[in-house]
């Protein structure tokens, strides 16, 4: 295996977590309390321990207790000036040329954990959650399937980043098993709905950003200021029950078809770590209203993949997509969210909507990959899938790569468990 | 003025807050910190002070610090056994036959405030917010206006309590002024949307319940257990910008048209205080699926009214309705919300949807009262309204009355302020 040598912690060349990343998460080491941490290679580093030993003492941190909180909300609320100072300090401390911490063996022994020895917790108490619908390829695919193939996009789609409020309570961290939900289904051949487990269990490949700065009711965020409010990003698996959705969603939108579990990756990668991977977004035509105009590069080149793993089998890659395809970017989403004066909080989560590319192999949901069940996917174990089976595991991965630098998110892993008998 | 004489605190006969009510709220007395309180007549009573002086010492309260928190979440999380014990203790302490507290003048001087001397704060940190659509009269009116007069209800409406996730950050307390929101409007005569203040500012007369007990992801609440989870209720003004809503809401539901401010009354009236006013709900036909079946009396007889007050003018009553009209009841709403395993938290808010009756004077929104602007309302100052003007104040009131007992909610008061220039 090839290793990078920028840090005195081993980092393999294909790791998502080189010293240039320094994401933030919440670890639960066996026998300890939850605490704020970062990850370098396959090593988790407790910021709680480092702060106890004074390694952040000269950074003018308003409140050192944020490092021993069980969520990152307090840490994020310190503001980017302070959180970026912590990130830069960590880059210094773990640089291979710096022996200060490396030689402080007592601290190293307490602060560093093998990633396999810690449980990763939900990194943020989600205050509000919005799900956008910002991939033109996804919206077009869905429009073709369920509405009009000739006129797949609704009239508002190119004028505003369509979105809806989602359920924040059921956002969980990678590794959480999710029960197949029960609900009302309306088969085409019955006059009345029936009750039972969804037969169309699906994922949606999304990325989400988390806000680290609040506004007050009545305030709006201009696109050019949006980055100040975006702390970082995670992978977001927006699990969806398509048959429940189809019956319930008119006229007020998706509800129980989306609120039984949404699964995020555990490490929040900061917007600053993603800066080297900025790219221009697609040209928007017709031109958008002034409050939605942005100057590039406003998108981010993030390689995405989805793997499906049947029980006791090898995983198959079933989708490769990229975040850079998004028609509406994060700055526009945040400007739109607040243009009416809606206030945001530290800990809000804003998901992108399913990220599909132009090719069938880049579609970000089973609904599109199997084209509503008409084209089953063949897996390497010989089985077929139109939607997700019980005991299947969905693995989503995301990373940026450019000129030898790789910065990534790790994984969002979700096993679907059989429905409860009601 | 006639007074009741059940308490040694004066309570006028038409007060919403007799000793049988004992609602909970958060007061901010001048010069003090926010604290948990109740209200009797026009007197606010600090439970923080009473707990300091030992008046709850024998009630086995898990954590006395909840009384000095700035929201009721901690108090509610004690569980109904403890919160009801506090409520009953307050009924005893303020009973006119009980002189214990009455003669403890030092405590009385510290704990009691004239309601006019305290600021009322948002009583709960709202964890998630759902808005249902459970009035058949409202759904029928809207269906007639925007879809098909012959077939006003969509096929799912009588089979499940339609609802959608709303924005929790912008739920504020009565008295908060709300700016007319800016947003995208799509006049019929233009090909493209324009940006500006809504021209169709509306209210929706709703009630909301707040949960005081959590579930875990994967758990469901049966209708017969729902009352255990419902702590109490408030008046809910679901402000709506109809022109923004019309353009944005397909296909994922209302978004910015509803997230610029929702206004609740400050006192949470417990489900137990409302028990004497239970009534049978309307017969549901077709029969609902087993998980939605309830045994009566499942509705509550709550008289509702909306007043509109132009600047420097007298208020006019423009709507009288009743919560007992609801087709879907709260037990069904909570069972439906959780049937897919969606977890609930202490502090969730569940609004009813607009509560309209059968008569035009009972419609719970300007949209219905003015029938989409076709029938302007004439106010007593001689002016007309199709929607809400700048500087208009919307006042919502709610109370139960039966055999000489009146238990009420007070008011939700909202002044609409001119839009910000963007």
Short mmCIF file of N, CA and C in Angstrom, two decimals, chain B residues 139-206:
data_model
loop_
_atom_site.label_atom_id
_atom_site.label_comp_id
_atom_site.label_asym_id
_atom_site.label_seq_id
_atom_site.Cartn_x
_atom_site.Cartn_y
_atom_site.Cartn_z
N UNK B 139 -60.54 21.50 3.17
CA UNK B 139 -59.98 20.78 2.02
C UNK B 139 -60.97 20.81 0.84
N UNK B 140 -62.25 20.74 1.16
CA UNK B 140 -63.26 20.80 0.09
C UNK B 140 -63.29 22.19 -0.54
N UNK B 141 -63.25 23.23 0.28
CA UNK B 141 -63.24 24.59 -0.26
C UNK B 141 -62.04 24.81 -1.19
N UNK B 142 -60.86 24.40 -0.73
CA UNK B 142 -59.65 24.60 -1.53
C UNK B 142 -59.73 23.78 -2.82
N UNK B 143 -60.23 22.56 -2.70
CA UNK B 143 -60.38 21.70 -3.88
C UNK B 143 -61.34 22.30 -4.90
N UNK B 144 -62.42 22.89 -4.38
CA UNK B 144 -63.39 23.54 -5.29
C UNK B 144 -62.76 24.71 -6.02
N UNK B 145 -61.97 25.49 -5.30
CA UNK B 145 -61.39 26.69 -5.90
C UNK B 145 -60.31 26.36 -6.92
N UNK B 146 -59.44 25.40 -6.58
CA UNK B 146 -58.24 25.21 -7.40
C UNK B 146 -58.26 23.94 -8.25
N UNK B 147 -59.16 23.03 -7.95
CA UNK B 147 -59.19 21.81 -8.75
C UNK B 147 -60.59 21.64 -9.32
N UNK B 148 -61.31 20.67 -8.86
CA UNK B 148 -62.56 20.31 -9.50
C UNK B 148 -63.74 20.46 -8.54
N UNK B 149 -64.67 21.40 -8.81
CA UNK B 149 -65.79 21.61 -7.90
C UNK B 149 -66.62 20.34 -7.70
N UNK B 150 -66.66 19.48 -8.71
CA UNK B 150 -67.48 18.26 -8.63
C UNK B 150 -66.78 17.19 -7.81
N UNK B 151 -65.46 17.29 -7.74
CA UNK B 151 -64.68 16.22 -7.12
C UNK B 151 -63.56 16.87 -6.31
N UNK B 152 -64.00 17.65 -5.32
CA UNK B 152 -63.06 18.56 -4.66
C UNK B 152 -61.99 17.84 -3.85
N UNK B 153 -62.34 16.73 -3.22
CA UNK B 153 -61.35 16.02 -2.40
C UNK B 153 -60.52 15.07 -3.26
N UNK B 154 -59.22 15.06 -3.05
CA UNK B 154 -58.36 14.11 -3.75
C UNK B 154 -58.62 12.69 -3.21
N UNK B 155 -58.27 11.66 -4.00
CA UNK B 155 -58.64 10.28 -3.62
C UNK B 155 -58.11 9.82 -2.27
N UNK B 156 -56.94 10.35 -1.85
CA UNK B 156 -56.37 9.87 -0.59
C UNK B 156 -56.99 10.53 0.64
N UNK B 157 -57.71 11.63 0.47
CA UNK B 157 -58.04 12.49 1.61
C UNK B 157 -58.82 11.79 2.72
N UNK B 158 -59.78 10.96 2.36
CA UNK B 158 -60.60 10.29 3.39
C UNK B 158 -59.95 9.01 3.92
N UNK B 159 -58.78 8.66 3.38
CA UNK B 159 -58.11 7.43 3.83
C UNK B 159 -56.96 7.69 4.78
N UNK B 160 -56.42 8.89 4.75
CA UNK B 160 -55.31 9.20 5.66
C UNK B 160 -55.33 10.69 5.97
N UNK B 161 -54.85 11.05 7.17
CA UNK B 161 -54.75 12.48 7.49
C UNK B 161 -53.57 13.09 6.73
N UNK B 162 -53.87 13.71 5.60
CA UNK B 162 -52.83 14.33 4.78
C UNK B 162 -52.08 15.37 5.61
N UNK B 163 -50.77 15.37 5.50
CA UNK B 163 -49.97 16.35 6.22
C UNK B 163 -48.63 16.53 5.54
N UNK B 164 -47.89 17.51 5.99
CA UNK B 164 -46.55 17.75 5.43
C UNK B 164 -45.66 18.31 6.53
N UNK B 165 -44.36 18.13 6.35
CA UNK B 165 -43.39 18.68 7.28
C UNK B 165 -43.32 20.19 7.08
N UNK B 166 -43.30 20.94 8.20
CA UNK B 166 -43.19 22.39 8.11
C UNK B 166 -41.88 22.86 8.71
N UNK B 167 -41.66 24.15 8.70
CA UNK B 167 -40.43 24.75 9.19
C UNK B 167 -40.59 25.07 10.67
N UNK B 168 -39.74 24.53 11.51
CA UNK B 168 -39.90 24.78 12.95
C UNK B 168 -39.20 26.07 13.39
N UNK B 169 -38.17 26.50 12.67
CA UNK B 169 -37.39 27.65 13.16
C UNK B 169 -38.21 28.93 13.22
N UNK B 170 -39.20 29.04 12.35
CA UNK B 170 -39.94 30.30 12.24
C UNK B 170 -41.26 30.29 13.00
N UNK B 171 -41.43 29.34 13.92
CA UNK B 171 -42.59 29.37 14.81
C UNK B 171 -42.26 30.32 15.96
N UNK B 172 -43.10 31.33 16.13
CA UNK B 172 -42.84 32.38 17.12
C UNK B 172 -44.06 32.57 18.01
N UNK B 173 -43.88 33.36 19.06
CA UNK B 173 -44.96 33.52 20.03
C UNK B 173 -45.82 34.73 19.69
N UNK B 174 -47.05 34.67 20.11
CA UNK B 174 -48.01 35.77 19.97
C UNK B 174 -47.36 37.11 20.31
N UNK B 175 -47.63 38.10 19.49
CA UNK B 175 -47.07 39.43 19.72
C UNK B 175 -45.89 39.74 18.83
N UNK B 176 -45.32 38.71 18.20
CA UNK B 176 -44.20 38.93 17.29
C UNK B 176 -44.73 39.51 15.98
N UNK B 177 -44.20 40.65 15.58
CA UNK B 177 -44.59 41.21 14.28
C UNK B 177 -43.97 40.40 13.16
N UNK B 178 -44.71 40.23 12.10
CA UNK B 178 -44.21 39.42 10.98
C UNK B 178 -44.14 40.28 9.73
N UNK B 179 -42.97 40.29 9.11
CA UNK B 179 -42.78 41.04 7.86
C UNK B 179 -43.50 40.34 6.72
N UNK B 180 -44.18 41.10 5.91
CA UNK B 180 -44.73 40.55 4.66
C UNK B 180 -43.55 39.97 3.87
N UNK B 181 -43.65 38.71 3.46
CA UNK B 181 -42.49 38.08 2.80
C UNK B 181 -42.34 38.48 1.34
N UNK B 182 -41.09 38.55 0.91
CA UNK B 182 -40.78 38.63 -0.52
C UNK B 182 -40.67 37.23 -1.09
N UNK B 183 -40.86 37.13 -2.38
CA UNK B 183 -40.69 35.84 -3.02
C UNK B 183 -41.05 35.89 -4.49
N UNK B 184 -41.03 34.72 -5.10
CA UNK B 184 -41.37 34.63 -6.52
C UNK B 184 -42.88 34.52 -6.67
N UNK B 185 -43.40 35.38 -7.53
CA UNK B 185 -44.81 35.37 -7.88
C UNK B 185 -44.90 35.16 -9.38
N UNK B 186 -45.95 34.50 -9.81
CA UNK B 186 -46.10 34.25 -11.24
C UNK B 186 -47.47 34.76 -11.66
N UNK B 187 -47.53 36.07 -12.02
CA UNK B 187 -48.82 36.59 -12.49
C UNK B 187 -49.25 35.83 -13.74
N UNK B 188 -50.55 35.70 -13.91
CA UNK B 188 -51.05 34.92 -15.06
C UNK B 188 -50.64 35.52 -16.39
N UNK B 189 -50.38 36.85 -16.38
CA UNK B 189 -50.13 37.52 -17.66
C UNK B 189 -48.64 37.62 -18.02
N UNK B 190 -47.77 37.00 -17.25
CA UNK B 190 -46.36 37.04 -17.63
C UNK B 190 -45.84 35.63 -17.85
N UNK B 191 -44.88 35.53 -18.73
CA UNK B 191 -44.29 34.22 -18.98
C UNK B 191 -43.33 33.81 -17.89
N UNK B 192 -42.72 34.80 -17.24
CA UNK B 192 -41.72 34.51 -16.22
C UNK B 192 -42.18 35.02 -14.87
N UNK B 193 -41.66 34.41 -13.81
CA UNK B 193 -42.00 34.91 -12.47
C UNK B 193 -41.37 36.27 -12.22
N UNK B 194 -41.97 37.01 -11.31
CA UNK B 194 -41.39 38.28 -10.86
C UNK B 194 -41.09 38.16 -9.38
N UNK B 195 -40.24 39.06 -8.88
CA UNK B 195 -39.86 39.03 -7.48
C UNK B 195 -40.48 40.21 -6.76
N UNK B 196 -41.05 39.96 -5.59
CA UNK B 196 -41.60 41.06 -4.82
C UNK B 196 -42.38 40.57 -3.63
N UNK B 197 -42.96 41.51 -2.86
CA UNK B 197 -43.75 41.12 -1.69
C UNK B 197 -45.02 40.38 -2.10
N UNK B 198 -45.42 39.42 -1.31
CA UNK B 198 -46.68 38.72 -1.60
C UNK B 198 -47.83 39.73 -1.66
N UNK B 199 -48.73 39.49 -2.58
CA UNK B 199 -49.95 40.29 -2.66
C UNK B 199 -51.14 39.57 -2.06
N UNK B 200 -50.89 38.35 -1.59
CA UNK B 200 -51.98 37.53 -1.05
C UNK B 200 -51.60 36.97 0.32
N UNK B 201 -51.41 37.91 1.25
CA UNK B 201 -51.04 37.53 2.61
C UNK B 201 -52.27 36.99 3.32
N UNK B 202 -52.13 35.82 3.92
CA UNK B 202 -53.29 35.15 4.52
C UNK B 202 -52.91 34.57 5.88
N UNK B 203 -53.93 34.27 6.67
CA UNK B 203 -53.74 33.49 7.90
C UNK B 203 -54.42 32.14 7.70
N UNK B 204 -54.10 31.19 8.56
CA UNK B 204 -54.89 29.97 8.66
C UNK B 204 -55.16 29.72 10.13
N UNK B 205 -56.42 29.61 10.47
CA UNK B 205 -56.85 29.37 11.84
C UNK B 205 -56.65 27.89 12.16
N UNK B 206 -55.69 27.60 13.05
CA UNK B 206 -55.40 26.21 13.38
C UNK B 206 -55.21 26.07 14.89
#
